[in-house]
């Protein structure tokens, strides 16, 4: 009967040891999964930051181009207005010169 008790104790110890080993392996598996998930989240955050940075740069470039086009349009309009005024003044001077003759 002592042999049976010893065998039973050994079996219980083996079972407890196996269960403890399974728990350790499960904990390691969960830890690995958590690390992988953290790495995926970090990668996604980095990609999102790069996407936003690219979008901001593109928007800044669009705004700069629009500002440049607006400045050119105003410059052209001012030149046209100056040319129109100069032409009017020239015509007015010619008209006055004809009247004085």
GROMACS .gro file of C-alpha atoms in nm:
model
  101
    1UNK     CA    1   0.000   0.000   0.000
    2UNK     CA    2   0.293   0.234   0.059
    3UNK     CA    3   0.387   0.171  -0.303
    4UNK     CA    4   0.038   0.276  -0.417
    5UNK     CA    5   0.057   0.591  -0.205
    6UNK     CA    6   0.400   0.672  -0.349
    7UNK     CA    7   0.276   0.610  -0.704
    8UNK     CA    8  -0.031   0.824  -0.638
    9UNK     CA    9   0.181   1.105  -0.497
   10UNK     CA   10   0.418   1.088  -0.793
   11UNK     CA   11   0.124   1.091  -1.034
   12UNK     CA   12  -0.023   1.395  -0.855
   13UNK     CA   13   0.316   1.569  -0.863
   14UNK     CA   14   0.356   1.488  -1.232
   15UNK     CA   15   0.007   1.620  -1.301
   16UNK     CA   16   0.073   1.937  -1.103
   17UNK     CA   17   0.406   1.983  -1.279
   18UNK     CA   18   0.242   1.932  -1.620
   19UNK     CA   19  -0.032   2.180  -1.531
   20UNK     CA   20   0.224   2.435  -1.413
   21UNK     CA   21   0.418   2.385  -1.738
   22UNK     CA   22   0.100   2.441  -1.941
   23UNK     CA   23   0.028   2.761  -1.746
   24UNK     CA   24   0.382   2.886  -1.809
   25UNK     CA   25   0.351   2.809  -2.181
   26UNK     CA   26   0.009   2.979  -2.195
   27UNK     CA   27   0.148   3.286  -2.021
   28UNK     CA   28   0.440   3.295  -2.266
   29UNK     CA   29   0.201   3.260  -2.560
   30UNK     CA   30  -0.015   3.547  -2.432
   31UNK     CA   31   0.293   3.761  -2.372
   32UNK     CA   32   0.413   3.692  -2.728
   33UNK     CA   33   0.069   3.776  -2.870
   34UNK     CA   34   0.059   4.099  -2.669
   35UNK     CA   35   0.403   4.198  -2.796
   36UNK     CA   36   0.300   4.123  -3.155
   37UNK     CA   37  -0.019   4.326  -3.112
   38UNK     CA   38   0.180   4.616  -2.965
   39UNK     CA   39   0.418   4.600  -3.261
   40UNK     CA   40   0.126   4.601  -3.506
   41UNK     CA   41  -0.030   4.900  -3.326
   42UNK     CA   42   0.301   5.087  -3.331
   43UNK     CA   43   0.343   5.016  -3.702
   44UNK     CA   44  -0.011   5.133  -3.774
   45UNK     CA   45   0.045   5.450  -3.572
   46UNK     CA   46   0.369   5.520  -3.761
   47UNK     CA   47   0.197   5.468  -4.097
   48UNK     CA   48  -0.089   5.698  -3.993
   49UNK     CA   49   0.158   5.966  -3.882
   50UNK     CA   50   0.341   5.941  -4.215
   51UNK     CA   51   0.011   5.958  -4.405
   52UNK     CA   52  -0.092   6.271  -4.216
   53UNK     CA   53   0.250   6.428  -4.270
   54UNK     CA   54   0.227   6.357  -4.643
   55UNK     CA   55  -0.125   6.499  -4.658
   56UNK     CA   56  -0.013   6.813  -4.474
   57UNK     CA   57   0.280   6.860  -4.711
   58UNK     CA   58   0.055   6.812  -5.014
   59UNK     CA   59  -0.198   7.060  -4.874
   60UNK     CA   60   0.079   7.313  -4.808
   61UNK     CA   61   0.203   7.269  -5.165
   62UNK     CA   62  -0.150   7.317  -5.302
   63UNK     CA   63  -0.195   7.632  -5.094
   64UNK     CA   64   0.143   7.770  -5.201
   65UNK     CA   65   0.055   7.706  -5.566
   66UNK     CA   66  -0.285   7.871  -5.525
   67UNK     CA   67  -0.123   8.170  -5.353
   68UNK     CA   68   0.132   8.200  -5.635
   69UNK     CA   69  -0.141   8.181  -5.899
   70UNK     CA   70  -0.342   8.447  -5.716
   71UNK     CA   71  -0.037   8.673  -5.693
   72UNK     CA   72   0.029   8.629  -6.066
   73UNK     CA   73  -0.336   8.702  -6.146
   74UNK     CA   74  -0.326   9.022  -5.940
   75UNK     CA   75   0.004   9.124  -6.098
   76UNK     CA   76  -0.138   9.068  -6.446
   77UNK     CA   77  -0.456   9.261  -6.359
   78UNK     CA   78  -0.248   9.549  -6.222
   79UNK     CA   79  -0.033   9.554  -6.537
   80UNK     CA   80  -0.342   9.550  -6.758
   81UNK     CA   81  -0.495   9.833  -6.557
   82UNK     CA   82  -0.173  10.037  -6.580
   83UNK     CA   83  -0.157   9.972  -6.955
   84UNK     CA   84  -0.522  10.074  -6.996
   85UNK     CA   85  -0.464  10.398  -6.802
   86UNK     CA   86  -0.150  10.476  -7.000
   87UNK     CA   87  -0.341  10.422  -7.326
   88UNK     CA   88  -0.625  10.645  -7.205
   89UNK     CA   89  -0.379  10.916  -7.103
   90UNK     CA   90  -0.204  10.893  -7.440
   91UNK     CA   91  -0.535  10.917  -7.627
   92UNK     CA   92  -0.640  11.210  -7.407
   93UNK     CA   93  -0.309  11.388  -7.477
   94UNK     CA   94  -0.349  11.328  -7.852
   95UNK     CA   95  -0.707  11.456  -7.841
   96UNK     CA   96  -0.600  11.771  -7.658
   97UNK     CA   97  -0.313  11.823  -7.903
   98UNK     CA   98  -0.560  11.806  -8.197
   99UNK     CA   99  -0.793  12.055  -8.025
  100UNK     CA  100  -0.511  12.300  -7.970
  101UNK     CA  101  -0.414  12.298  -8.343
   0.00000   0.00000   0.00000
